[in-house]
PDB file of C-alpha atoms in Angstrom:
ATOM      1  CA  LYS A 194     -51.988  17.019-115.964  1.00 81.00           C
ATOM      2  CA  GLN A 195     -48.651  16.773-113.985  1.00 87.00           C
ATOM      3  CA  GLU A 196     -45.552  16.573-116.416  1.00 91.00           C
ATOM      4  CA  VAL A 197     -42.168  15.796-115.227  1.00 93.00           C
ATOM      5  CA  THR A 198     -38.823  16.650-117.231  1.00 95.00           C
ATOM      6  CA  GLN A 199     -35.325  15.599-116.813  1.00 96.00           C
ATOM      7  CA  ILE A 200     -32.665  17.360-118.870  1.00 92.00           C
ATOM      8  CA  PRO A 201     -30.164  16.200-119.972  1.00 92.00           C
ATOM      9  CA  ALA A 202     -31.115  13.026-120.997  1.00 93.00           C
ATOM     10  CA  ALA A 203     -27.729  11.619-120.747  1.00 95.00           C
ATOM     11  CA  LEU A 204     -24.236  13.032-119.253  1.00 95.00           C
ATOM     12  CA  SER A 205     -21.037  11.687-119.184  1.00 96.00           C
ATOM     13  CA  VAL A 206     -18.349  13.291-116.759  1.00 96.00           C
ATOM     14  CA  PRO A 207     -14.833  12.458-115.459  1.00 97.00           C
ATOM     15  CA  GLU A 208     -14.440  10.909-112.103  1.00 97.00           C
ATOM     16  CA  GLY A 209     -14.142  13.317-109.189  1.00 97.00           C
ATOM     17  CA  GLU A 210     -16.155  15.909-110.773  1.00 96.00           C
ATOM     18  CA  ASN A 211     -19.352  17.523-109.039  1.00 97.00           C
ATOM     19  CA  LEU A 212     -22.543  17.544-111.111  1.00 96.00           C
ATOM     20  CA  VAL A 213     -26.180  18.502-111.221  1.00 96.00           C
ATOM     21  CA  LEU A 214     -28.804  16.881-112.362  1.00 97.00           C
ATOM     22  CA  ASN A 215     -32.285  18.684-113.212  1.00 97.00           C
ATOM     23  CA  CYS A 216     -35.768  18.111-112.685  1.00 97.00           C
ATOM     24  CA  SER A 217     -38.870  20.201-113.450  1.00 97.00           C
ATOM     25  CA  PHE A 218     -42.359  19.597-113.083  1.00 96.00           C
ATOM     26  CA  THR A 219     -45.597  21.641-114.406  1.00 94.00           C
ATOM     27  CA  ASP A 220     -48.274  21.390-111.547  1.00 90.00           C
ATOM     28  CA  SER A 221     -46.352  22.724-108.196  1.00 90.00           C
ATOM     29  CA  ALA A 222     -49.240  21.475-105.990  1.00 87.00           C
ATOM     30  CA  ILE A 223     -46.929  18.371-105.081  1.00 87.00           C
ATOM     31  CA  TYR A 224     -46.976  16.415-101.856  1.00 85.00           C
ATOM     32  CA  ASN A 225     -43.298  15.273-102.508  1.00 88.00           C
ATOM     33  CA  LEU A 226     -40.481  14.655-104.846  1.00 93.00           C
ATOM     34  CA  GLN A 227     -38.254  11.493-104.889  1.00 92.00           C
ATOM     35  CA  TRP A 228     -35.015  10.870-106.764  1.00 95.00           C
ATOM     36  CA  PHE A 229     -34.494   7.160-107.445  1.00 95.00           C
ATOM     37  CA  ARG A 230     -31.649   5.430-108.915  1.00 96.00           C
ATOM     38  CA  GLN A 231     -31.877   2.570-111.402  1.00 93.00           C
ATOM     39  CA  ASP A 232     -29.096   0.302-112.626  1.00 92.00           C
ATOM     40  CA  PRO A 233     -29.330  -1.858-115.721  1.00 84.00           C
ATOM     41  CA  GLY A 234     -31.763  -4.587-115.272  1.00 79.00           C
ATOM     42  CA  LYS A 235     -32.523  -3.644-111.877  1.00 81.00           C
ATOM     43  CA  GLY A 236     -35.550  -1.863-110.038  1.00 84.00           C
ATOM     44  CA  LEU A 237     -35.488   1.514-108.742  1.00 89.00           C
ATOM     45  CA  THR A 238     -33.740   2.262-105.296  1.00 91.00           C
ATOM     46  CA  SER A 239     -34.699   5.527-103.424  1.00 89.00           C
ATOM     47  CA  LEU A 240     -31.931   8.148-102.881  1.00 94.00           C
ATOM     48  CA  LEU A 241     -33.948  11.118-101.379  1.00 93.00           C
ATOM     49  CA  LEU A 242     -37.442  12.037-100.863  1.00 90.00           C
ATOM     50  CA  ILE A 243     -38.218  15.884-100.039  1.00 92.00           C
ATOM     51  CA  GLN A 244     -41.339  16.582 -98.653  1.00 89.00           C
ATOM     52  CA  SER A 245     -43.272  19.733-100.021  1.00 89.00           C
ATOM     53  CA  SER A 246     -42.473  21.625 -96.869  1.00 91.00           C
ATOM     54  CA  GLN A 247     -38.696  20.699 -97.211  1.00 93.00           C
ATOM     55  CA  ARG A 248     -35.978  22.861 -99.457  1.00 95.00           C
ATOM     56  CA  GLU A 249     -33.306  20.134 -99.280  1.00 95.00           C
ATOM     57  CA  GLN A 250     -32.658  16.677 -98.286  1.00 95.00           C
ATOM     58  CA  THR A 251     -29.090  15.374 -97.765  1.00 96.00           C
ATOM     59  CA  SER A 252     -27.596  11.809 -97.968  1.00 95.00           C
ATOM     60  CA  GLY A 253     -23.593  11.476 -98.066  1.00 97.00           C
ATOM     61  CA  ARG A 254     -22.402  12.951-101.327  1.00 97.00           C
ATOM     62  CA  LEU A 255     -25.832  13.481-102.677  1.00 97.00           C
ATOM     63  CA  ASN A 256     -28.215  16.868-101.793  1.00 98.00           C
ATOM     64  CA  ALA A 257     -31.576  17.402-103.522  1.00 97.00           C
ATOM     65  CA  SER A 258     -33.182  20.652-103.758  1.00 97.00           C
ATOM     66  CA  LEU A 259     -36.701  21.891-104.301  1.00 97.00           C
ATOM     67  CA  ASP A 260     -38.210  24.874-105.400  1.00 96.00           C
ATOM     68  CA  LYS A 261     -41.907  24.414-105.660  1.00 93.00           C
ATOM     69  CA  SER A 262     -42.910  27.745-106.802  1.00 92.00           C
ATOM     70  CA  SER A 263     -40.636  27.552-109.655  1.00 95.00           C
ATOM     71  CA  GLY A 264     -41.349  23.937-110.185  1.00 95.00           C
ATOM     72  CA  ARG A 265     -37.807  22.535-110.107  1.00 97.00           C
ATOM     73  CA  SER A 266     -35.516  19.973-108.180  1.00 98.00           C
ATOM     74  CA  THR A 267     -31.655  19.507-108.549  1.00 97.00           C
ATOM     75  CA  LEU A 268     -29.959  16.339-107.696  1.00 97.00           C
ATOM     76  CA  TYR A 269     -26.295  17.418-106.748  1.00 98.00           C
ATOM     77  CA  ILE A 270     -23.455  14.564-106.494  1.00 97.00           C
ATOM     78  CA  ALA A 271     -20.402  15.693-105.190  1.00 98.00           C
ATOM     79  CA  ALA A 272     -17.063  14.163-105.960  1.00 97.00           C
ATOM     80  CA  SER A 273     -18.441  11.617-108.480  1.00 97.00           C
ATOM     81  CA  GLN A 274     -17.078   7.945-108.531  1.00 97.00           C
ATOM     82  CA  PRO A 275     -17.543   5.473-111.106  1.00 96.00           C
ATOM     83  CA  GLY A 276     -20.153   3.578-108.940  1.00 96.00           C
ATOM     84  CA  ASP A 277     -22.535   6.222-109.391  1.00 97.00           C
ATOM     85  CA  SER A 278     -22.968   5.417-112.989  1.00 97.00           C
ATOM     86  CA  ALA A 279     -26.762   4.908-113.292  1.00 97.00           C
ATOM     87  CA  THR A 280     -29.676   6.246-114.716  1.00 95.00           C
ATOM     88  CA  TYR A 281     -31.473   8.877-112.049  1.00 97.00           C
ATOM     89  CA  LEU A 282     -34.980   9.149-112.295  1.00 95.00           C
ATOM     90  CA  CYS A 283     -37.097  11.925-110.376  1.00 95.00           C
ATOM     91  CA  ALA A 284     -41.037  11.518-109.437  1.00 92.00           C
ATOM     92  CA  VAL A 285     -43.676  13.706-107.789  1.00 91.00           C
ATOM     93  CA  SER A 286     -46.520  12.665-105.760  1.00 84.00           C
ATOM     94  CA  GLY A 287     -49.770  14.311-105.291  1.00 70.00           C
ATOM     95  CA  GLY A 288     -51.151  17.287-106.862  1.00 59.00           C
ATOM     96  CA  THR A 289     -54.272  17.431-108.643  1.00 54.00           C
ATOM     97  CA  ASP A 290     -53.923  13.987-110.114  1.00 52.00           C
ATOM     98  CA  SER A 291     -53.795  11.416-107.062  1.00 59.00           C
ATOM     99  CA  ASN A 292     -52.531  11.201-103.521  1.00 58.00           C
ATOM    100  CA  TYR A 293     -50.599   8.212-104.154  1.00 66.00           C
ATOM    101  CA  GLN A 294     -49.720   8.108-107.996  1.00 75.00           C
ATOM    102  CA  LEU A 295     -46.175   8.720-108.991  1.00 84.00           C
ATOM    103  CA  ILE A 296     -45.424  11.011-112.010  1.00 87.00           C
ATOM    104  CA  TRP A 297     -42.289  10.371-113.459  1.00 90.00           C
ATOM    105  CA  GLY A 298     -39.512  11.725-115.443  1.00 93.00           C
ATOM    106  CA  ALA A 299     -37.750   9.700-118.201  1.00 92.00           C
ATOM    107  CA  GLY A 300     -34.738   9.950-116.307  1.00 94.00           C
ATOM    108  CA  THR A 301     -30.907  11.185-116.633  1.00 96.00           C
ATOM    109  CA  LYS A 302     -28.316   8.737-117.828  1.00 95.00           C
ATOM    110  CA  LEU A 303     -25.096   9.384-115.957  1.00 97.00           C
ATOM    111  CA  ILE A 304     -21.602   7.966-116.888  1.00 97.00           C
ATOM    112  CA  ILE A 305     -18.714   8.672-114.797  1.00 97.00           C
ATOM    113  CA  LYS A 306     -15.651   8.044-116.571  1.00 95.00           C
ATOM    114  CA  PRO A 307     -12.588   6.463-114.480  1.00 93.00           C
TER     115      PRO A 307
ATOM    116  CA  GLY L 182     -35.174  -9.285 -95.564  1.00 55.00           C
ATOM    117  CA  ALA L 183     -36.337 -10.333 -98.515  1.00 79.00           C
ATOM    118  CA  GLY L 184     -37.378  -7.430-101.345  1.00 92.00           C
ATOM    119  CA  VAL L 185     -39.819  -7.329-104.035  1.00 95.00           C
ATOM    120  CA  SER L 186     -39.547 -10.370-106.041  1.00 96.00           C
ATOM    121  CA  GLN L 187     -40.754 -10.575-109.616  1.00 97.00           C
ATOM    122  CA  SER L 188     -40.660 -13.634-112.061  1.00 97.00           C
ATOM    123  CA  PRO L 189     -39.632 -14.150-114.701  1.00 97.00           C
ATOM    124  CA  SER L 190     -37.062 -11.724-114.971  1.00 95.00           C
ATOM    125  CA  ASN L 191     -37.216 -12.169-118.963  1.00 96.00           C
ATOM    126  CA  LYS L 192     -40.294 -12.991-121.332  1.00 97.00           C
ATOM    127  CA  VAL L 193     -39.934 -13.366-125.032  1.00 98.00           C
ATOM    128  CA  THR L 194     -43.456 -14.045-126.067  1.00 97.00           C
ATOM    129  CA  GLU L 195     -45.222 -14.237-129.857  1.00 97.00           C
ATOM    130  CA  LYS L 196     -47.676 -11.928-131.018  1.00 97.00           C
ATOM    131  CA  GLY L 197     -50.998 -12.930-129.693  1.00 97.00           C
ATOM    132  CA  LYS L 198     -50.285 -14.921-126.860  1.00 98.00           C
ATOM    133  CA  ASP L 199     -51.310 -14.224-123.465  1.00 98.00           C
ATOM    134  CA  VAL L 200     -48.633 -13.958-120.605  1.00 98.00           C
ATOM    135  CA  GLU L 201     -48.654 -13.561-116.897  1.00 98.00           C
ATOM    136  CA  LEU L 202     -46.347 -11.605-114.960  1.00 98.00           C
ATOM    137  CA  ARG L 203     -46.119 -12.387-111.212  1.00 98.00           C
ATOM    138  CA  CYS L 204     -45.020  -9.999-108.063  1.00 97.00           C
ATOM    139  CA  ASP L 205     -44.214 -11.224-104.520  1.00 96.00           C
ATOM    140  CA  PRO L 206     -44.232  -8.127-102.558  1.00 95.00           C
ATOM    141  CA  ILE L 207     -42.454  -7.423 -99.037  1.00 94.00           C
ATOM    142  CA  SER L 208     -44.370  -9.223 -96.269  1.00 92.00           C
ATOM    143  CA  GLY L 209     -46.757  -7.003 -94.596  1.00 89.00           C
ATOM    144  CA  HIS L 210     -46.838  -4.365 -97.357  1.00 92.00           C
ATOM    145  CA  THR L 211     -50.392  -3.511 -97.693  1.00 90.00           C
ATOM    146  CA  ALA L 212     -49.812  -1.294-100.915  1.00 91.00           C
ATOM    147  CA  LEU L 213     -48.818  -2.697-104.548  1.00 94.00           C
ATOM    148  CA  TYR L 214     -48.156  -0.891-107.854  1.00 93.00           C
ATOM    149  CA  TRP L 215     -47.402  -2.024-111.126  1.00 96.00           C
ATOM    150  CA  TYR L 216     -45.554   0.415-113.603  1.00 94.00           C
ATOM    151  CA  ARG L 217     -44.534  -0.233-117.225  1.00 95.00           C
ATOM    152  CA  GLN L 218     -41.107   1.325-118.390  1.00 92.00           C
ATOM    153  CA  SER L 219     -40.591   1.686-122.079  1.00 89.00           C
ATOM    154  CA  LEU L 220     -37.271   2.565-123.561  1.00 81.00           C
ATOM    155  CA  GLY L 221     -36.404   6.253-122.938  1.00 72.00           C
ATOM    156  CA  GLN L 222     -39.796   6.905-121.291  1.00 76.00           C
ATOM    157  CA  GLY L 223     -40.710   7.517-117.813  1.00 78.00           C
ATOM    158  CA  LEU L 224     -42.533   5.036-115.601  1.00 87.00           C
ATOM    159  CA  GLU L 225     -45.947   4.616-116.817  1.00 90.00           C
ATOM    160  CA  PHE L 226     -48.783   3.719-113.814  1.00 89.00           C
ATOM    161  CA  LEU L 227     -51.174   0.883-114.528  1.00 94.00           C
ATOM    162  CA  ILE L 228     -52.726  -0.236-111.568  1.00 94.00           C
ATOM    163  CA  TYR L 229     -52.885   0.319-107.453  1.00 91.00           C
ATOM    164  CA  PHE L 230     -53.915  -2.248-104.848  1.00 92.00           C
ATOM    165  CA  GLN L 231     -54.196  -1.092-101.380  1.00 89.00           C
ATOM    166  CA  GLY L 232     -55.522  -3.662 -98.675  1.00 85.00           C
ATOM    167  CA  ASN L 233     -58.687  -4.822 -99.362  1.00 83.00           C
ATOM    168  CA  SER L 234     -59.953  -1.715-101.282  1.00 86.00           C
ATOM    169  CA  ALA L 235     -61.323  -2.028-104.788  1.00 88.00           C
ATOM    170  CA  PRO L 236     -57.834  -1.590-107.056  1.00 91.00           C
ATOM    171  CA  ASP L 237     -57.498   1.907-109.264  1.00 90.00           C
ATOM    172  CA  LYS L 238     -56.934   0.573-112.498  1.00 92.00           C
ATOM    173  CA  SER L 239     -57.233   3.808-114.282  1.00 89.00           C
ATOM    174  CA  GLY L 240     -53.810   3.136-115.647  1.00 91.00           C
ATOM    175  CA  LEU L 241     -54.246   0.054-117.564  1.00 95.00           C
ATOM    176  CA  PRO L 242     -53.960   0.835-121.268  1.00 94.00           C
ATOM    177  CA  SER L 243     -56.465  -1.406-122.640  1.00 95.00           C
ATOM    178  CA  ASP L 244     -58.967  -4.362-121.823  1.00 96.00           C
ATOM    179  CA  ARG L 245     -56.051  -6.612-122.809  1.00 97.00           C
ATOM    180  CA  PHE L 246     -54.504  -5.856-119.371  1.00 97.00           C
ATOM    181  CA  SER L 247     -55.768  -7.209-115.998  1.00 97.00           C
ATOM    182  CA  ALA L 248     -54.320  -7.764-112.573  1.00 96.00           C
ATOM    183  CA  GLU L 249     -55.339  -9.346-109.503  1.00 95.00           C
ATOM    184  CA  ARG L 250     -53.669  -9.548-106.145  1.00 95.00           C
ATOM    185  CA  THR L 251     -54.824 -12.724-104.116  1.00 85.00           C
ATOM    186  CA  GLY L 252     -54.947 -12.659-100.400  1.00 82.00           C
ATOM    187  CA  GLY L 253     -53.516  -9.223-100.052  1.00 78.00           C
ATOM    188  CA  SER L 254     -50.230 -10.579-100.972  1.00 91.00           C
ATOM    189  CA  VAL L 255     -49.044 -11.771-104.286  1.00 95.00           C
ATOM    190  CA  SER L 256     -49.956 -10.148-107.747  1.00 97.00           C
ATOM    191  CA  THR L 257     -50.459 -11.169-111.325  1.00 97.00           C
ATOM    192  CA  LEU L 258     -50.444  -9.016-114.322  1.00 98.00           C
ATOM    193  CA  THR L 259     -52.089 -10.507-117.335  1.00 98.00           C
ATOM    194  CA  ILE L 260     -51.717  -9.433-120.951  1.00 98.00           C
ATOM    195  CA  GLN L 261     -53.894 -10.862-123.365  1.00 98.00           C
ATOM    196  CA  ARG L 262     -53.383 -11.216-127.110  1.00 98.00           C
ATOM    197  CA  THR L 263     -49.988  -9.524-126.994  1.00 98.00           C
ATOM    198  CA  GLN L 264     -48.974  -6.859-129.111  1.00 97.00           C
ATOM    199  CA  GLN L 265     -45.293  -5.565-130.203  1.00 96.00           C
ATOM    200  CA  GLU L 266     -46.191  -2.224-128.448  1.00 95.00           C
ATOM    201  CA  ASP L 267     -46.615  -4.292-124.997  1.00 96.00           C
ATOM    202  CA  SER L 268     -42.988  -4.659-125.162  1.00 96.00           C
ATOM    203  CA  ALA L 269     -41.226  -2.736-122.232  1.00 96.00           C
ATOM    204  CA  VAL L 270     -39.974  -3.407-118.457  1.00 95.00           C
ATOM    205  CA  TYR L 271     -42.860  -4.216-116.010  1.00 97.00           C
ATOM    206  CA  LEU L 272     -42.105  -3.212-112.499  1.00 95.00           C
ATOM    207  CA  CYS L 273     -43.765  -3.977-109.449  1.00 95.00           C
ATOM    208  CA  ALA L 274     -43.431  -1.984-106.140  1.00 93.00           C
ATOM    209  CA  SER L 275     -44.767  -1.992-102.783  1.00 92.00           C
ATOM    210  CA  SER L 276     -44.914  -0.019 -99.598  1.00 89.00           C
ATOM    211  CA  PRO L 277     -45.935  -0.519 -96.182  1.00 87.00           C
ATOM    212  CA  LYS L 278     -49.015   1.966 -96.242  1.00 78.00           C
ATOM    213  CA  GLY L 279     -49.619   3.085 -99.520  1.00 69.00           C
ATOM    214  CA  GLY L 280     -50.234   7.104 -99.993  1.00 66.00           C
ATOM    215  CA  TRP L 281     -47.759   9.789-100.784  1.00 64.00           C
ATOM    216  CA  ARG L 282     -45.861   9.327 -97.660  1.00 68.00           C
ATOM    217  CA  SER L 283     -44.816   5.707 -97.875  1.00 73.00           C
ATOM    218  CA  PRO L 284     -41.607   4.702 -99.623  1.00 77.00           C
ATOM    219  CA  LEU L 285     -41.819   2.552-102.571  1.00 85.00           C
ATOM    220  CA  HIS L 286     -39.590  -0.689-102.627  1.00 90.00           C
ATOM    221  CA  PHE L 287     -39.344  -1.731-106.260  1.00 92.00           C
ATOM    222  CA  GLY L 288     -38.621  -5.556-107.888  1.00 94.00           C
ATOM    223  CA  ASN L 289     -36.112  -5.892-110.453  1.00 92.00           C
ATOM    224  CA  GLY L 290     -38.888  -5.901-113.326  1.00 94.00           C
ATOM    225  CA  THR L 291     -39.573  -8.260-115.949  1.00 96.00           C
ATOM    226  CA  ARG L 292     -38.742  -7.352-119.537  1.00 95.00           C
ATOM    227  CA  LEU L 293     -41.305  -8.635-121.876  1.00 97.00           C
ATOM    228  CA  THR L 294     -40.590  -8.811-125.575  1.00 97.00           C
ATOM    229  CA  VAL L 295     -43.187  -9.717-128.087  1.00 97.00           C
ATOM    230  CA  THR L 296     -41.841 -10.849-131.403  1.00 96.00           C
TER     231      THR L 296
END
């Protein structure tokens, strides 16, 4: 059964720092991995989607990498800003469980201090 | 354009009462998902609707939970005889096609509190 873990559960850094959020999964037979952002009281916003054949995806100051063989993904945020404060969740799809269900990590709560 | 709309945004109910949560997906999206998010937990899959196919109900935690989708559009999640452990944020998402290639669009969720 696929399990997704995100470490750390919470992270607080000063504005301007570069930072890395981690996501690991137990079953490497995934179709893709997605990173989402959730603001308090809001739904989730998709940030980046990496297909299983890809190694990384970039969008603005965000870069997500995927290493299927080791079951790991990282989300790199460059030059962090207070507006980046949110909870970041990763989710994997596919594998032996289902071809449409997403399996989710519990998230990393990020606080960027001005 | 309009996104996924969920109502109510907050619901407080007494233990034992029934509740209905509503989701209006993006027009034209054939796939609709319900997830539950408890404090400090990842999202828990509840149910998946895809077009006219029979829904995947494998994530529903008990027979007190049911969901329907009328006319391939609006969906209602019903929880009967609510329990305190049902307290969570219930999120609805829709996607154009379903399956693992299709991006999900989430509503803002309904925060359910059972007292």
